[in-house]
Short mmCIF file of C-alpha atoms in Angstrom, two decimals:
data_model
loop_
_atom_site.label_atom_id
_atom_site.label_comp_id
_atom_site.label_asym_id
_atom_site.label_seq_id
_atom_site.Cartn_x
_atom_site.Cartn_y
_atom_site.Cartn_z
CA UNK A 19 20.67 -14.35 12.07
CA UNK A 20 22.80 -17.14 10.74
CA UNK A 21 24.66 -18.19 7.70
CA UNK A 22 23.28 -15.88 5.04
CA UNK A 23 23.02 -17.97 2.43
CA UNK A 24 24.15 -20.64 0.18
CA UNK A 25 26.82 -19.32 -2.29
CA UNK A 26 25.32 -21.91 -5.26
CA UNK A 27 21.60 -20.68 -4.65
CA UNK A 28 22.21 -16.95 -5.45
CA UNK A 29 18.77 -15.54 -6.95
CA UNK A 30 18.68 -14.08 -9.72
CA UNK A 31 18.98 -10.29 -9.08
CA UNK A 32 16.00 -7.95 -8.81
CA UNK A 33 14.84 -6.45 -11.99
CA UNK A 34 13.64 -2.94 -10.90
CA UNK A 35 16.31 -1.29 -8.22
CA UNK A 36 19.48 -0.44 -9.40
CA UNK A 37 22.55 1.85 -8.13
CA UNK A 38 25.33 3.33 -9.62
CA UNK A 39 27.50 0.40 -8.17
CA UNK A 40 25.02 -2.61 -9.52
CA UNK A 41 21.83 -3.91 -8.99
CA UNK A 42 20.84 -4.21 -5.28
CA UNK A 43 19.84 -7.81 -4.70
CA UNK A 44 16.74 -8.38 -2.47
CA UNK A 45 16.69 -11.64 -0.27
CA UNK A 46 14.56 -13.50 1.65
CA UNK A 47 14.92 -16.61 4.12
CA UNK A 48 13.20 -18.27 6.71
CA UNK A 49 14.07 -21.05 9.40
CA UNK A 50 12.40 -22.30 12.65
CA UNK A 51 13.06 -21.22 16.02
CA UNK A 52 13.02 -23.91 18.23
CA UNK A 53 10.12 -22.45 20.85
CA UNK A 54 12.15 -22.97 24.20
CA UNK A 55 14.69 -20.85 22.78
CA UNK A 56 12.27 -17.15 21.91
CA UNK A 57 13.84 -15.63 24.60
CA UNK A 58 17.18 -16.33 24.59
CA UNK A 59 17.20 -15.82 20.54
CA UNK A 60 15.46 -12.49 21.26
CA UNK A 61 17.86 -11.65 23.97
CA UNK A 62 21.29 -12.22 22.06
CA UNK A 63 19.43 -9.85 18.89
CA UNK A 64 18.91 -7.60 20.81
CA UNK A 65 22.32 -6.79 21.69
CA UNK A 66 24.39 -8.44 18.66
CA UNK A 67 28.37 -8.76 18.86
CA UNK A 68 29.53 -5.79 17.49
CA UNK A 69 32.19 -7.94 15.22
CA UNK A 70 29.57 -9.71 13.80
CA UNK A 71 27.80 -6.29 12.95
CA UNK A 72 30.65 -4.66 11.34
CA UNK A 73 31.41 -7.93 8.92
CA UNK A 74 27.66 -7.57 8.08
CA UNK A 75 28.41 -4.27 7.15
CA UNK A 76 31.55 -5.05 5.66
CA UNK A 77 30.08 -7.80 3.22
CA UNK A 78 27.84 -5.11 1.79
CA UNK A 79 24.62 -6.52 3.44
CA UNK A 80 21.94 -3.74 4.28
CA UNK A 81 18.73 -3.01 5.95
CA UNK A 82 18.42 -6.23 7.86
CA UNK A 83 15.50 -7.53 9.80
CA UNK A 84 14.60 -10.59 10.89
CA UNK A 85 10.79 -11.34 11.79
CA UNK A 86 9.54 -14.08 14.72
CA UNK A 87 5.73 -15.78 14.36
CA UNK A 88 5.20 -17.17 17.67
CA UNK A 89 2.14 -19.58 16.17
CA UNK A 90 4.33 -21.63 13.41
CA UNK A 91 7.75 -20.59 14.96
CA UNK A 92 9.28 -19.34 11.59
CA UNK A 93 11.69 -16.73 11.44
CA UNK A 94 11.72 -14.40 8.26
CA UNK A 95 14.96 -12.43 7.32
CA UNK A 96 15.03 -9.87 4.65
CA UNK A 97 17.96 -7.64 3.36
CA UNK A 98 19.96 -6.87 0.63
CA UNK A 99 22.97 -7.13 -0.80
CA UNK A 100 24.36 -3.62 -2.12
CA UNK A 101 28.11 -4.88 -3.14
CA UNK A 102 29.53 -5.77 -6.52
CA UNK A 103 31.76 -9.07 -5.68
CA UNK A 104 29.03 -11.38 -3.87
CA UNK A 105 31.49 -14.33 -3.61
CA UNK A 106 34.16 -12.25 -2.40
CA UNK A 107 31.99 -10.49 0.41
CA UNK A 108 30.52 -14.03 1.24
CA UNK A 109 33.78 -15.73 1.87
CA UNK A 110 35.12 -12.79 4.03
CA UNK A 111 31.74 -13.41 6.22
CA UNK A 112 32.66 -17.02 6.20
CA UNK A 113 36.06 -16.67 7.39
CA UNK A 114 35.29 -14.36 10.54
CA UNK A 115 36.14 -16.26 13.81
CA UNK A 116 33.26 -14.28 15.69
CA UNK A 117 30.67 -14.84 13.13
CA UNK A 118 31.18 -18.62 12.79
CA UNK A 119 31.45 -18.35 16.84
CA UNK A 120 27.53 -16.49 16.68
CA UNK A 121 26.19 -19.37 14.11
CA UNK A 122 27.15 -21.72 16.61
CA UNK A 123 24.86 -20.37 19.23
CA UNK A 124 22.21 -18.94 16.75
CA UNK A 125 22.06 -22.37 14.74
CA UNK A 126 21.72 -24.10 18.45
CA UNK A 127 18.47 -22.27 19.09
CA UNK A 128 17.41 -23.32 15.39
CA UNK A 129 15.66 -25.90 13.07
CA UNK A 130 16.68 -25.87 9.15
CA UNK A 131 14.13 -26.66 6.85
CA UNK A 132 16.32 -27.66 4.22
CA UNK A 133 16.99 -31.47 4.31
CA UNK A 134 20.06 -32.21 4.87
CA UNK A 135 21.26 -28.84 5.90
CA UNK A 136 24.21 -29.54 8.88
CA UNK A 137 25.03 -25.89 10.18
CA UNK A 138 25.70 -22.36 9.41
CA UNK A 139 29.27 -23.11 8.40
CA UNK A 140 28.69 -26.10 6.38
CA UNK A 141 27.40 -24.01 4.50
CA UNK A 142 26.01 -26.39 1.69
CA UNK A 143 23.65 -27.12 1.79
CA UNK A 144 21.75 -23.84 3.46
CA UNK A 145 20.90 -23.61 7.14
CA UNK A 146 18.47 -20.86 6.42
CA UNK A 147 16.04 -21.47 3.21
CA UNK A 148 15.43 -19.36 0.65
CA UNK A 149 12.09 -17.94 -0.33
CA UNK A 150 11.04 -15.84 -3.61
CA UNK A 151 9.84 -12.69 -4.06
CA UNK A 152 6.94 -12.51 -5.69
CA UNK A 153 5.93 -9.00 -5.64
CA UNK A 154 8.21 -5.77 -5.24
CA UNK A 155 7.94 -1.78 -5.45
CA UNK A 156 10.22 0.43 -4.38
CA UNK B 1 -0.25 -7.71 -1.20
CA UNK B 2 -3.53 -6.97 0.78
CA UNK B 3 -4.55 -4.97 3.52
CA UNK B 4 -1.59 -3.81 5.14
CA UNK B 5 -2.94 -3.58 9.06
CA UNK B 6 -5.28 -3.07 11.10
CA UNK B 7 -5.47 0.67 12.37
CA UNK B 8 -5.66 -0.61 16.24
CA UNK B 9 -2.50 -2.60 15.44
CA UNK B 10 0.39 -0.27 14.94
CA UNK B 11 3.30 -1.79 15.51
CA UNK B 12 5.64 0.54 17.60
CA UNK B 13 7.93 2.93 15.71
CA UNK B 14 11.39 1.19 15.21
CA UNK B 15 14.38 3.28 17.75
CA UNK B 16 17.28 3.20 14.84
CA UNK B 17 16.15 4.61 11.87
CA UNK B 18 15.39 7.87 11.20
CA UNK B 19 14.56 10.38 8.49
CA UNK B 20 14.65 14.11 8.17
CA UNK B 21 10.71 13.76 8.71
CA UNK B 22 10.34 11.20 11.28
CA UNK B 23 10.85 8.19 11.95
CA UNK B 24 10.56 5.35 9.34
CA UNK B 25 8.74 2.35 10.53
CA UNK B 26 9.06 -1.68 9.27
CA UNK B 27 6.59 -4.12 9.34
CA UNK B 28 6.27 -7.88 8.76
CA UNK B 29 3.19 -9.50 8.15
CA UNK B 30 2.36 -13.46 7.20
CA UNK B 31 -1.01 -15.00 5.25
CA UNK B 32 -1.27 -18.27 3.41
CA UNK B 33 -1.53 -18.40 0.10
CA UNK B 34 -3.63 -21.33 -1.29
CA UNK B 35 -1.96 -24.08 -2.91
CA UNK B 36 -3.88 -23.91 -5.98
CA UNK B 37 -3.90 -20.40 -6.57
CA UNK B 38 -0.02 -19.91 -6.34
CA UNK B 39 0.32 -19.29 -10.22
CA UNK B 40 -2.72 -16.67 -10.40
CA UNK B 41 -1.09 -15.28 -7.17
CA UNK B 42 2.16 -14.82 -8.95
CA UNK B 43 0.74 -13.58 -11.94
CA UNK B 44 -1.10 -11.19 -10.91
CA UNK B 45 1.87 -9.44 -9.11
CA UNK B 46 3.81 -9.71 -11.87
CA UNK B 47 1.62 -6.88 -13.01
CA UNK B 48 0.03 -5.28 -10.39
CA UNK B 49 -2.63 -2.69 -11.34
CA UNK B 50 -1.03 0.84 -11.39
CA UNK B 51 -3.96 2.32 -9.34
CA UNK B 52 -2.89 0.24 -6.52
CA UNK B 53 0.89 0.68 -6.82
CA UNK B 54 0.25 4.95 -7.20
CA UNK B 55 -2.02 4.57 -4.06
CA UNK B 56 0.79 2.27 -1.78
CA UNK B 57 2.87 5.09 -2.69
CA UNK B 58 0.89 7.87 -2.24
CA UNK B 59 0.05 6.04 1.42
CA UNK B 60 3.82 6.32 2.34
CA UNK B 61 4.54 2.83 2.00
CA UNK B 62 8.27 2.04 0.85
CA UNK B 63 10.57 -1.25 0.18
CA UNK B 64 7.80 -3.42 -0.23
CA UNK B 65 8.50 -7.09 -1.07
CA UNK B 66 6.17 -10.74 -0.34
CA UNK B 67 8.07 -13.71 -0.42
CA UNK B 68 6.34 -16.93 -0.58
CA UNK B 69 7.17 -20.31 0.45
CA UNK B 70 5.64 -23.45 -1.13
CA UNK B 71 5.88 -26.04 1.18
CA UNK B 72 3.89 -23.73 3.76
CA UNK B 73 1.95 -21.92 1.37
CA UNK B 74 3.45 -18.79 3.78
CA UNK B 75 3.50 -15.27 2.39
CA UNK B 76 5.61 -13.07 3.96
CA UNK B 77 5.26 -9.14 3.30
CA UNK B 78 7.97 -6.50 4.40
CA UNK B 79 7.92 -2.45 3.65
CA UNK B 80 8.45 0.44 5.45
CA UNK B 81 6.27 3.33 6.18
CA UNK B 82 7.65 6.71 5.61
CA UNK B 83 4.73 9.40 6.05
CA UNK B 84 4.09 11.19 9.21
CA UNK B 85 0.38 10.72 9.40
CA UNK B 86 -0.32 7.07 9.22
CA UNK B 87 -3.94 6.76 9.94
CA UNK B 88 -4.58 9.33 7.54
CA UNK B 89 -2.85 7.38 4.54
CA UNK B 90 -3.91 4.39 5.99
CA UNK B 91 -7.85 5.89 5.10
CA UNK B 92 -6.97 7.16 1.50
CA UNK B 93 -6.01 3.08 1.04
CA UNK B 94 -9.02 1.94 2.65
CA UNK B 95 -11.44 4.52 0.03
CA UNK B 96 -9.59 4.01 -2.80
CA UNK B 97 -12.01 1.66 -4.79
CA UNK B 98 -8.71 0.09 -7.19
CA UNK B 99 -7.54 -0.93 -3.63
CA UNK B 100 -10.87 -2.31 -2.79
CA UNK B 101 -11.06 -4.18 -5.97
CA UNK B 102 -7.84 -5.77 -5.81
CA UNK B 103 -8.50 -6.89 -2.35
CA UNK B 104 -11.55 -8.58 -3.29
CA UNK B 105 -9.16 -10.86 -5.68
CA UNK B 106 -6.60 -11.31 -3.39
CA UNK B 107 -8.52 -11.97 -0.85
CA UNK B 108 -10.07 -15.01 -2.14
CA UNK B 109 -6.46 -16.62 -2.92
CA UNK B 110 -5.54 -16.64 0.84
CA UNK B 111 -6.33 -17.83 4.01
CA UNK B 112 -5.75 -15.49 7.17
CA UNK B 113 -3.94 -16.49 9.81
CA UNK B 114 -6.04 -14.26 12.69
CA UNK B 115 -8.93 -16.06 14.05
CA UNK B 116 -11.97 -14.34 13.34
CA UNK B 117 -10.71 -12.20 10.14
CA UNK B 118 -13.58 -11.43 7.42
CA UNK B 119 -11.43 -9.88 4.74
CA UNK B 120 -8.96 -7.09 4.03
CA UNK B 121 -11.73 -4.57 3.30
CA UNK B 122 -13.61 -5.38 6.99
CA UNK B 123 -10.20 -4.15 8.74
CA UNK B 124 -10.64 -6.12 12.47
CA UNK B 125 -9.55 -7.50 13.00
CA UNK B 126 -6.42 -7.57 10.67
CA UNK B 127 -6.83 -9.64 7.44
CA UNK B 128 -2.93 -9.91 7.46
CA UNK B 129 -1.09 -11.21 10.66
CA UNK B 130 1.56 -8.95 12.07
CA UNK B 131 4.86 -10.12 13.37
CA UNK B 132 7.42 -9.29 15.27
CA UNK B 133 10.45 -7.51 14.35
CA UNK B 134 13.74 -9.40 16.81
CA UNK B 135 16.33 -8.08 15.15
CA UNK B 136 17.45 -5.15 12.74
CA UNK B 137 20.51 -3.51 11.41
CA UNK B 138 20.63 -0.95 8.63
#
């Protein structure tokens, strides 16, 4: 789990799930573990800072998982976005001392594969990259 | 969207998620998509045959998206699984001959990532590789 996304690459939202707050945006990302670091990555997600849980929570992102392939390395993250102010709710993640203090050691134990991508906070361009759905049913 | 496991291959039920019927289980799952079928891959989910979409559902599955990545031709499938007898839906998907059918197209589109898998049909072992969930928060 790192920097959730880039705040000029939003994707379009879904076409087929909707609340009565807005549409639920469905996302998407992968990056590359670095392989010396599986344990400790699986380690520190398996008992995630509590701070950096609640702003999760707080920026309106839902049913979170992230996904490790051993073979290529790649991480997968899916979740969604449930909020009606997506700038808003990405700056407030941005801001939070202890989540730019967890990128720091989560982006550590990571490869971006977007070129030129610097870090988590940096923020532009990605650290994690963005991958489209191509097939949804609720 | 292919076969979703193989039966031997259950991935173990998740510990934070629950419903008033059990519990709800994710799964991830990678294959390759071929290069030069990516358009016919995409097109075809655009409209996915309603036999197969009424038989996902009536099989329990939930929340189910593929992502794909073009520079490594990675598809990445997540849902959930909501029923309470798994091998028994997982059957009714197996028989259905829609299911079958679309299979057989899909099938010839991607490239498995588990040594030694025939097709989705066949079953073992799994036509789709499973991976591993590190990290999860509703």
């Amino acid at each position: 789990m790192s920097q959730l996304w880039s705040s000029s690459k939003i994707p379009p939202p879904p076409t087929t799930t909707t609340t009565t707050t807005g549409p639920i945006r469905r996302f998407g990302q992968i990056i590359k573990l670095k392989p010396e670091h599986v344990a400790k990555y699986k380690e520190i997600h398996a008992a995630v800072w509590p701070g950096v849980l609640e702003q999760i929570k707080d920026s309106n992102i839902r049913d979170y998982s992230i996904f490790h392939d051993p073979d290529s390395g790649i991480l997968f993250a899916s979740f969604k976005y449930v909020g009606t102010d997506y700038e808003a709710d990405m700056k407030r993640m941005r801001e939070n001392p202890k989540v730019r203090e967890w990128w720091k050691l989560t982006d550590s134990l990571q490869e971006s594969f977007v070129p030129g991508a610097k870090s988590s906070e940096d923020g532009e361009p990605a650290w994690w990259k963005g991958v489209e759905e191509v097939f949804y049913t609720p």
